[in-house]
PDB file of C-alpha atoms and ligand atoms in Angstrom:
ATOM      1  CA  MET A   1     110.204  89.945 117.311  1.00 66.00           C
ATOM      2  CA  ALA A   2     107.076  88.550 115.900  1.00 94.00           C
ATOM      3  CA  ILE A   3     104.289  89.524 113.501  1.00 97.00           C
ATOM      4  CA  ILE A   4     102.324  92.641 114.698  1.00 98.00           C
ATOM      5  CA  LYS A   5      98.982  93.990 113.747  1.00 98.00           C
ATOM      6  CA  VAL A   6      98.379  97.745 113.186  1.00 98.00           C
ATOM      7  CA  HIS A   7      94.820  98.730 112.225  1.00 97.00           C
ATOM      8  CA  ASP A   8      93.738  95.993 109.844  1.00 97.00           C
ATOM      9  CA  LYS A   9      97.167  94.942 108.516  1.00 98.00           C
ATOM     10  CA  GLU A  10      99.920  92.582 109.599  1.00 98.00           C
ATOM     11  CA  PHE A  11     103.590  93.505 109.578  1.00 98.00           C
ATOM     12  CA  THR A  12     106.709  91.409 109.872  1.00 98.00           C
ATOM     13  CA  PRO A  13     110.076  92.365 111.386  1.00 98.00           C
ATOM     14  CA  TYR A  14     112.431  93.802 108.774  1.00 98.00           C
ATOM     15  CA  LEU A  15     115.210  95.951 110.302  1.00 98.00           C
ATOM     16  CA  THR A  16     116.339  95.757 113.935  1.00 98.00           C
ATOM     17  CA  GLU A  17     117.122  98.561 116.270  1.00 98.00           C
ATOM     18  CA  GLU A  18     120.748  97.587 116.098  1.00 98.00           C
ATOM     19  CA  GLU A  19     120.822  97.512 112.268  1.00 98.00           C
ATOM     20  CA  ILE A  20     119.172 100.949 112.177  1.00 99.00           C
ATOM     21  CA  ASN A  21     121.535 102.370 114.764  1.00 98.00           C
ATOM     22  CA  GLU A  22     124.593 101.100 112.818  1.00 98.00           C
ATOM     23  CA  GLN A  23     123.546 102.881 109.615  1.00 98.00           C
ATOM     24  CA  VAL A  24     122.558 106.051 111.443  1.00 99.00           C
ATOM     25  CA  THR A  25     126.008 106.036 113.105  1.00 98.00           C
ATOM     26  CA  ARG A  26     127.666 105.546 109.783  1.00 98.00           C
ATOM     27  CA  ILE A  27     125.708 108.394 108.183  1.00 98.00           C
ATOM     28  CA  ALA A  28     126.691 110.677 111.086  1.00 98.00           C
ATOM     29  CA  PHE A  29     130.324 109.657 110.731  1.00 98.00           C
ATOM     30  CA  GLU A  30     130.263 110.681 106.995  1.00 98.00           C
ATOM     31  CA  ILE A  31     128.576 113.988 107.712  1.00 98.00           C
ATOM     32  CA  ASN A  32     130.940 114.761 110.579  1.00 98.00           C
ATOM     33  CA  ARG A  33     133.820 114.074 108.151  1.00 98.00           C
ATOM     34  CA  ASP A  34     132.337 116.062 105.183  1.00 98.00           C
ATOM     35  CA  TYR A  35     131.060 119.115 107.089  1.00 98.00           C
ATOM     36  CA  GLN A  36     133.937 119.852 109.436  1.00 97.00           C
ATOM     37  CA  GLY A  37     133.933 123.672 110.031  1.00 96.00           C
ATOM     38  CA  ARG A  38     130.993 124.329 107.680  1.00 97.00           C
ATOM     39  CA  LYS A  39     128.123 124.720 110.166  1.00 98.00           C
ATOM     40  CA  PRO A  40     125.424 123.027 108.088  1.00 98.00           C
ATOM     41  CA  LEU A  41     121.750 123.625 108.319  1.00 98.00           C
ATOM     42  CA  PHE A  42     119.624 120.473 108.519  1.00 98.00           C
ATOM     43  CA  ILE A  43     116.047 120.580 107.360  1.00 97.00           C
ATOM     44  CA  ALA A  44     114.019 117.644 108.657  1.00 97.00           C
ATOM     45  CA  ILE A  45     110.793 116.928 106.806  1.00 97.00           C
ATOM     46  CA  LEU A  46     108.055 116.013 109.241  1.00 96.00           C
ATOM     47  CA  ASN A  47     106.344 113.890 110.318  1.00 96.00           C
ATOM     48  CA  GLY A  48     108.045 110.711 109.315  1.00 96.00           C
ATOM     49  CA  SER A  49     111.713 111.795 109.778  1.00 98.00           C
ATOM     50  CA  PHE A  50     111.461 113.007 113.434  1.00 98.00           C
ATOM     51  CA  ILE A  51     113.105 110.023 114.999  1.00 98.00           C
ATOM     52  CA  PHE A  52     115.810 109.610 112.343  1.00 98.00           C
ATOM     53  CA  ALA A  53     116.500 113.289 112.516  1.00 98.00           C
ATOM     54  CA  ALA A  54     116.851 113.260 116.326  1.00 98.00           C
ATOM     55  CA  ASP A  55     119.040 110.159 116.394  1.00 98.00           C
ATOM     56  CA  LEU A  56     121.269 111.469 113.539  1.00 98.00           C
ATOM     57  CA  PHE A  57     121.528 114.972 115.074  1.00 98.00           C
ATOM     58  CA  LYS A  58     122.667 113.548 118.451  1.00 98.00           C
ATOM     59  CA  LYS A  59     125.568 111.726 116.820  1.00 98.00           C
ATOM     60  CA  LEU A  60     126.900 114.835 115.112  1.00 98.00           C
ATOM     61  CA  ASN A  61     130.068 116.441 116.772  1.00 98.00           C
ATOM     62  CA  ILE A  62     130.302 119.386 114.440  1.00 98.00           C
ATOM     63  CA  GLU A  63     128.543 122.739 114.799  1.00 98.00           C
ATOM     64  CA  ALA A  64     125.162 122.373 113.100  1.00 98.00           C
ATOM     65  CA  GLU A  65     121.595 123.766 113.106  1.00 97.00           C
ATOM     66  CA  ILE A  66     118.332 122.015 112.423  1.00 97.00           C
ATOM     67  CA  ALA A  67     114.863 123.268 111.295  1.00 96.00           C
ATOM     68  CA  PHE A  68     111.720 121.200 110.966  1.00 96.00           C
ATOM     69  CA  ILE A  69     109.241 121.599 108.173  1.00 95.00           C
ATOM     70  CA  LYS A  70     106.061 120.176 106.992  1.00 95.00           C
ATOM     71  CA  LEU A  71     105.246 119.760 103.342  1.00 91.00           C
ATOM     72  CA  ALA A  72     101.662 120.425 102.299  1.00 82.00           C
ATOM     73  CA  SER A  73     100.265 119.931  98.813  1.00 78.00           C
ATOM     74  CA  TYR A  74      97.376 122.134  97.622  1.00 72.00           C
ATOM     75  CA  LYS A  75      95.798 122.797  94.238  1.00 64.00           C
ATOM     76  CA  GLY A  76      97.310 125.905  92.828  1.00 56.00           C
ATOM     77  CA  VAL A  77      94.812 128.591  91.741  1.00 55.00           C
ATOM     78  CA  LYS A  78      96.045 128.660  88.158  1.00 54.00           C
ATOM     79  CA  SER A  79      98.062 125.529  87.825  1.00 48.00           C
ATOM     80  CA  THR A  80      96.405 122.207  87.218  1.00 52.00           C
ATOM     81  CA  GLY A  81      98.677 120.055  89.201  1.00 60.00           C
ATOM     82  CA  LYS A  82      99.198 119.886  92.922  1.00 72.00           C
ATOM     83  CA  VAL A  83     101.830 122.416  94.339  1.00 73.00           C
ATOM     84  CA  ILE A  84     103.987 121.501  97.285  1.00 83.00           C
ATOM     85  CA  THR A  85     104.710 124.235  99.897  1.00 86.00           C
ATOM     86  CA  ALA A  86     106.865 124.135 102.854  1.00 88.00           C
ATOM     87  CA  ILE A  87     105.336 125.179 106.185  1.00 89.00           C
ATOM     88  CA  GLY A  88     107.672 126.513 108.834  1.00 86.00           C
ATOM     89  CA  LEU A  89     110.640 127.130 106.629  1.00 87.00           C
ATOM     90  CA  ASP A  90     111.797 130.492 108.100  1.00 84.00           C
ATOM     91  CA  ALA A  91     115.596 129.819 108.164  1.00 86.00           C
ATOM     92  CA  GLU A  92     117.712 131.843 105.769  1.00 93.00           C
ATOM     93  CA  LEU A  93     119.163 129.389 103.206  1.00 96.00           C
ATOM     94  CA  TYR A  94     121.206 131.754 101.139  1.00 97.00           C
ATOM     95  CA  GLY A  95     124.903 130.761 101.344  1.00 97.00           C
ATOM     96  CA  ARG A  96     124.245 127.821 103.720  1.00 98.00           C
ATOM     97  CA  ASP A  97     125.220 124.231 103.440  1.00 98.00           C
ATOM     98  CA  VAL A  98     121.896 122.565 103.611  1.00 98.00           C
ATOM     99  CA  ILE A  99     121.111 118.893 104.309  1.00 98.00           C
ATOM    100  CA  ILE A 100     117.511 117.642 103.901  1.00 98.00           C
ATOM    101  CA  ILE A 101     116.628 114.817 106.260  1.00 98.00           C
ATOM    102  CA  GLU A 102     113.916 112.563 104.856  1.00 98.00           C
ATOM    103  CA  ASP A 103     112.552 109.247 106.227  1.00 98.00           C
ATOM    104  CA  ILE A 104     112.051 107.451 102.916  1.00 97.00           C
ATOM    105  CA  VAL A 105     112.359 108.282  99.191  1.00 97.00           C
ATOM    106  CA  ASP A 106     109.564 106.272  97.512  1.00 95.00           C
ATOM    107  CA  THR A 107     108.473 107.558  94.067  1.00 94.00           C
ATOM    108  CA  GLY A 108     110.772 110.556  94.605  1.00 95.00           C
ATOM    109  CA  LYS A 109     107.786 112.924  93.752  1.00 92.00           C
ATOM    110  CA  THR A 110     107.931 114.911  96.955  1.00 92.00           C
ATOM    111  CA  LEU A 111     111.639 115.803  96.732  1.00 95.00           C
ATOM    112  CA  SER A 112     111.588 116.327  93.065  1.00 94.00           C
ATOM    113  CA  GLN A 113     109.037 119.087  93.613  1.00 91.00           C
ATOM    114  CA  PHE A 114     110.530 120.478  96.748  1.00 93.00           C
ATOM    115  CA  LEU A 115     114.275 120.626  95.873  1.00 95.00           C
ATOM    116  CA  PRO A 116     113.922 123.252  93.071  1.00 94.00           C
ATOM    117  CA  GLN A 117     112.070 125.460  95.554  1.00 92.00           C
ATOM    118  CA  LEU A 118     115.032 125.220  97.956  1.00 94.00           C
ATOM    119  CA  GLU A 119     117.563 125.784  95.159  1.00 95.00           C
ATOM    120  CA  HIS A 120     115.803 128.950  94.472  1.00 93.00           C
ATOM    121  CA  HIS A 121     117.070 130.344  97.789  1.00 94.00           C
ATOM    122  CA  ASN A 122     120.701 129.836  96.573  1.00 96.00           C
ATOM    123  CA  PRO A 123     122.206 127.659  99.286  1.00 98.00           C
ATOM    124  CA  SER A 124     125.891 127.022  98.921  1.00 98.00           C
ATOM    125  CA  SER A 125     125.210 123.269  98.753  1.00 98.00           C
ATOM    126  CA  LEU A 126     122.155 121.043  99.037  1.00 98.00           C
ATOM    127  CA  LYS A 127     122.361 117.396  99.956  1.00 98.00           C
ATOM    128  CA  ILE A 128     119.923 114.735 100.899  1.00 98.00           C
ATOM    129  CA  ALA A 129     120.100 112.269 103.817  1.00 98.00           C
ATOM    130  CA  ALA A 130     117.438 109.573 103.695  1.00 98.00           C
ATOM    131  CA  LEU A 131     117.088 106.540 105.959  1.00 98.00           C
ATOM    132  CA  LEU A 132     115.271 104.425 103.371  1.00 98.00           C
ATOM    133  CA  HIS A 133     115.031 104.250  99.559  1.00 98.00           C
ATOM    134  CA  LYS A 134     112.845 102.130  97.392  1.00 97.00           C
ATOM    135  CA  PRO A 135     114.593 102.069  94.008  1.00 97.00           C
ATOM    136  CA  ASP A 136     111.879  99.953  92.458  1.00 97.00           C
ATOM    137  CA  ALA A 137     109.243 102.536  93.226  1.00 96.00           C
ATOM    138  CA  ILE A 138     111.159 105.518  91.843  1.00 93.00           C
ATOM    139  CA  VAL A 139     109.420 107.703  89.250  1.00 95.00           C
ATOM    140  CA  HIS A 140     111.360 110.864  89.724  1.00 94.00           C
ATOM    141  CA  PRO A 141     115.050 109.914  90.267  1.00 95.00           C
ATOM    142  CA  ILE A 142     116.610 111.574  93.232  1.00 95.00           C
ATOM    143  CA  LYS A 143     120.307 111.711  94.150  1.00 97.00           C
ATOM    144  CA  ILE A 144     120.530 110.575  97.801  1.00 98.00           C
ATOM    145  CA  ASP A 145     123.861 111.567  99.225  1.00 98.00           C
ATOM    146  CA  TYR A 146     123.629 109.844 102.525  1.00 98.00           C
ATOM    147  CA  LEU A 147     121.492 106.671 102.595  1.00 98.00           C
ATOM    148  CA  GLY A 148     120.715 104.171 105.257  1.00 98.00           C
ATOM    149  CA  PHE A 149     119.094 101.284 103.483  1.00 98.00           C
ATOM    150  CA  THR A 150     117.962 100.303 100.019  1.00 98.00           C
ATOM    151  CA  ILE A 151     114.713  98.333 100.581  1.00 98.00           C
ATOM    152  CA  PRO A 152     112.209  96.519  98.411  1.00 98.00           C
ATOM    153  CA  ASN A 153     109.030  98.096  97.206  1.00 97.00           C
ATOM    154  CA  LYS A 154     106.977  97.094 100.291  1.00 97.00           C
ATOM    155  CA  PHE A 155     105.130  99.390 102.723  1.00 97.00           C
ATOM    156  CA  VAL A 156     107.104  99.802 105.969  1.00 98.00           C
ATOM    157  CA  ILE A 157     106.348 101.192 109.404  1.00 98.00           C
ATOM    158  CA  GLY A 158     108.179 102.002 112.663  1.00 98.00           C
ATOM    159  CA  TYR A 159     111.066 104.271 113.619  1.00 98.00           C
ATOM    160  CA  GLY A 160     108.984 107.380 112.875  1.00 98.00           C
ATOM    161  CA  LEU A 161     107.040 105.880 109.861  1.00 97.00           C
ATOM    162  CA  ASP A 162     103.329 105.284 110.272  1.00 97.00           C
ATOM    163  CA  TYR A 163     100.423 103.329 108.872  1.00 97.00           C
ATOM    164  CA  ASP A 164      97.408 105.646 109.156  1.00 96.00           C
ATOM    165  CA  GLY A 165      98.754 107.385 112.139  1.00 96.00           C
ATOM    166  CA  LEU A 166      99.944 104.428 114.109  1.00 97.00           C
ATOM    167  CA  GLY A 167     103.342 102.605 114.397  1.00 98.00           C
ATOM    168  CA  ARG A 168     105.652 105.593 114.613  1.00 98.00           C
ATOM    169  CA  ASN A 169     106.817 104.650 118.147  1.00 98.00           C
ATOM    170  CA  ILE A 170     107.972 101.126 117.174  1.00 98.00           C
ATOM    171  CA  LYS A 171     111.720 100.940 117.647  1.00 98.00           C
ATOM    172  CA  GLU A 172     112.288  98.598 114.740  1.00 98.00           C
ATOM    173  CA  ILE A 173     111.154  98.790 111.108  1.00 98.00           C
ATOM    174  CA  TYR A 174     108.425  96.383 110.082  1.00 98.00           C
ATOM    175  CA  GLN A 175     107.312  95.434 106.570  1.00 98.00           C
ATOM    176  CA  LEU A 176     103.842  94.812 105.313  1.00 97.00           C
ATOM    177  CA  VAL A 177     103.222  91.009 105.065  1.00 95.00           C
TER     178      VAL A 177
HETATM  179  P1  5GP B   1     107.539 110.015  97.587  1.00 70.07           P
HETATM  180  O1  5GP B   1     107.246 111.414  97.236  1.00 70.07           O
HETATM  181  O2  5GP B   1     109.085 109.733  97.508  1.00 70.07           O
HETATM  182  O3  5GP B   1     106.808 108.989  96.848  1.00 70.07           O
HETATM  183  O4  5GP B   1     107.112 109.708  99.106  1.00 70.07           O
HETATM  184  C1  5GP B   1     107.748 110.168 100.157  1.00 70.07           C
HETATM  185  C2  5GP B   1     106.885 110.042 101.329  1.00 70.07           C
HETATM  186  O5  5GP B   1     105.884 109.006 101.299  1.00 70.07           O
HETATM  187  C3  5GP B   1     107.668 109.644 102.569  1.00 70.07           C
HETATM  188  O6  5GP B   1     108.277 110.792 103.138  1.00 70.07           O
HETATM  189  C4  5GP B   1     106.703 108.954 103.436  1.00 70.07           C
HETATM  190  O7  5GP B   1     105.964 109.886 104.286  1.00 70.07           O
HETATM  191  C5  5GP B   1     105.702 108.363 102.529  1.00 70.07           C
HETATM  192  N1  5GP B   1     106.057 106.888 102.284  1.00 70.07           N
HETATM  193  C6  5GP B   1     106.594 106.322 101.184  1.00 70.07           C
HETATM  194  N2  5GP B   1     106.723 105.061 101.381  1.00 70.07           N
HETATM  195  C7  5GP B   1     106.337 104.652 102.621  1.00 70.07           C
HETATM  196  C8  5GP B   1     106.266 103.530 103.405  1.00 70.07           C
HETATM  197  O8  5GP B   1     106.686 102.422 103.022  1.00 70.07           O
HETATM  198  N3  5GP B   1     105.809 103.618 104.696  1.00 70.07           N
HETATM  199  C9  5GP B   1     105.403 104.790 105.210  1.00 70.07           C
HETATM  200  N4  5GP B   1     105.004 104.728 106.467  1.00 70.07           N
HETATM  201  N5  5GP B   1     105.403 105.894 104.520  1.00 70.07           N
HETATM  202  C10 5GP B   1     105.904 105.951 103.200  1.00 70.07           C
END
């Protein structure tokens, strides 16, 4: 693997396909162990998590459902700040064991706004599976229950993650030079 250029920026190899696969396999093992007989509902947050979600889901040997949502932020009519809403969340969460699948937790802002909305639906349990976490960037601390990698505070692409639309189909994860 060598340095690649996406749009105007250069990226250097960071995590190999094999390293990613090892961690996804480990997370799947832990979920298979923890959710035996519970039929969890996974909620994958698009776009970035689509590859992680698919790879993880294929490795599950328990009964499980998956839903895909998009988060959109808009300016509330009355509120001053931005409000995050989930598009495509039509699954019934009440009484379910829910696991959020996220590509990366950066500042934690997205999940810190979105989790209370989900808790409002009274799921039996609510856990987070994230492939990547940048602890140095965190502003809103989030408890990640199943984590692939802790990474430095540098922009990454590949394995579903993009830089301005490109790079999602790269099999490895690359870091901004
Ligand atoms: P947060 O709300 O935790 O700051 O941001 C979460 C979202 O920001 C992620 O789901 C992802 O879409 C985007 N993001 C954060 N860091 C990176 C990064 O290094 N690379 C890419 N491609 N997206 C990122």
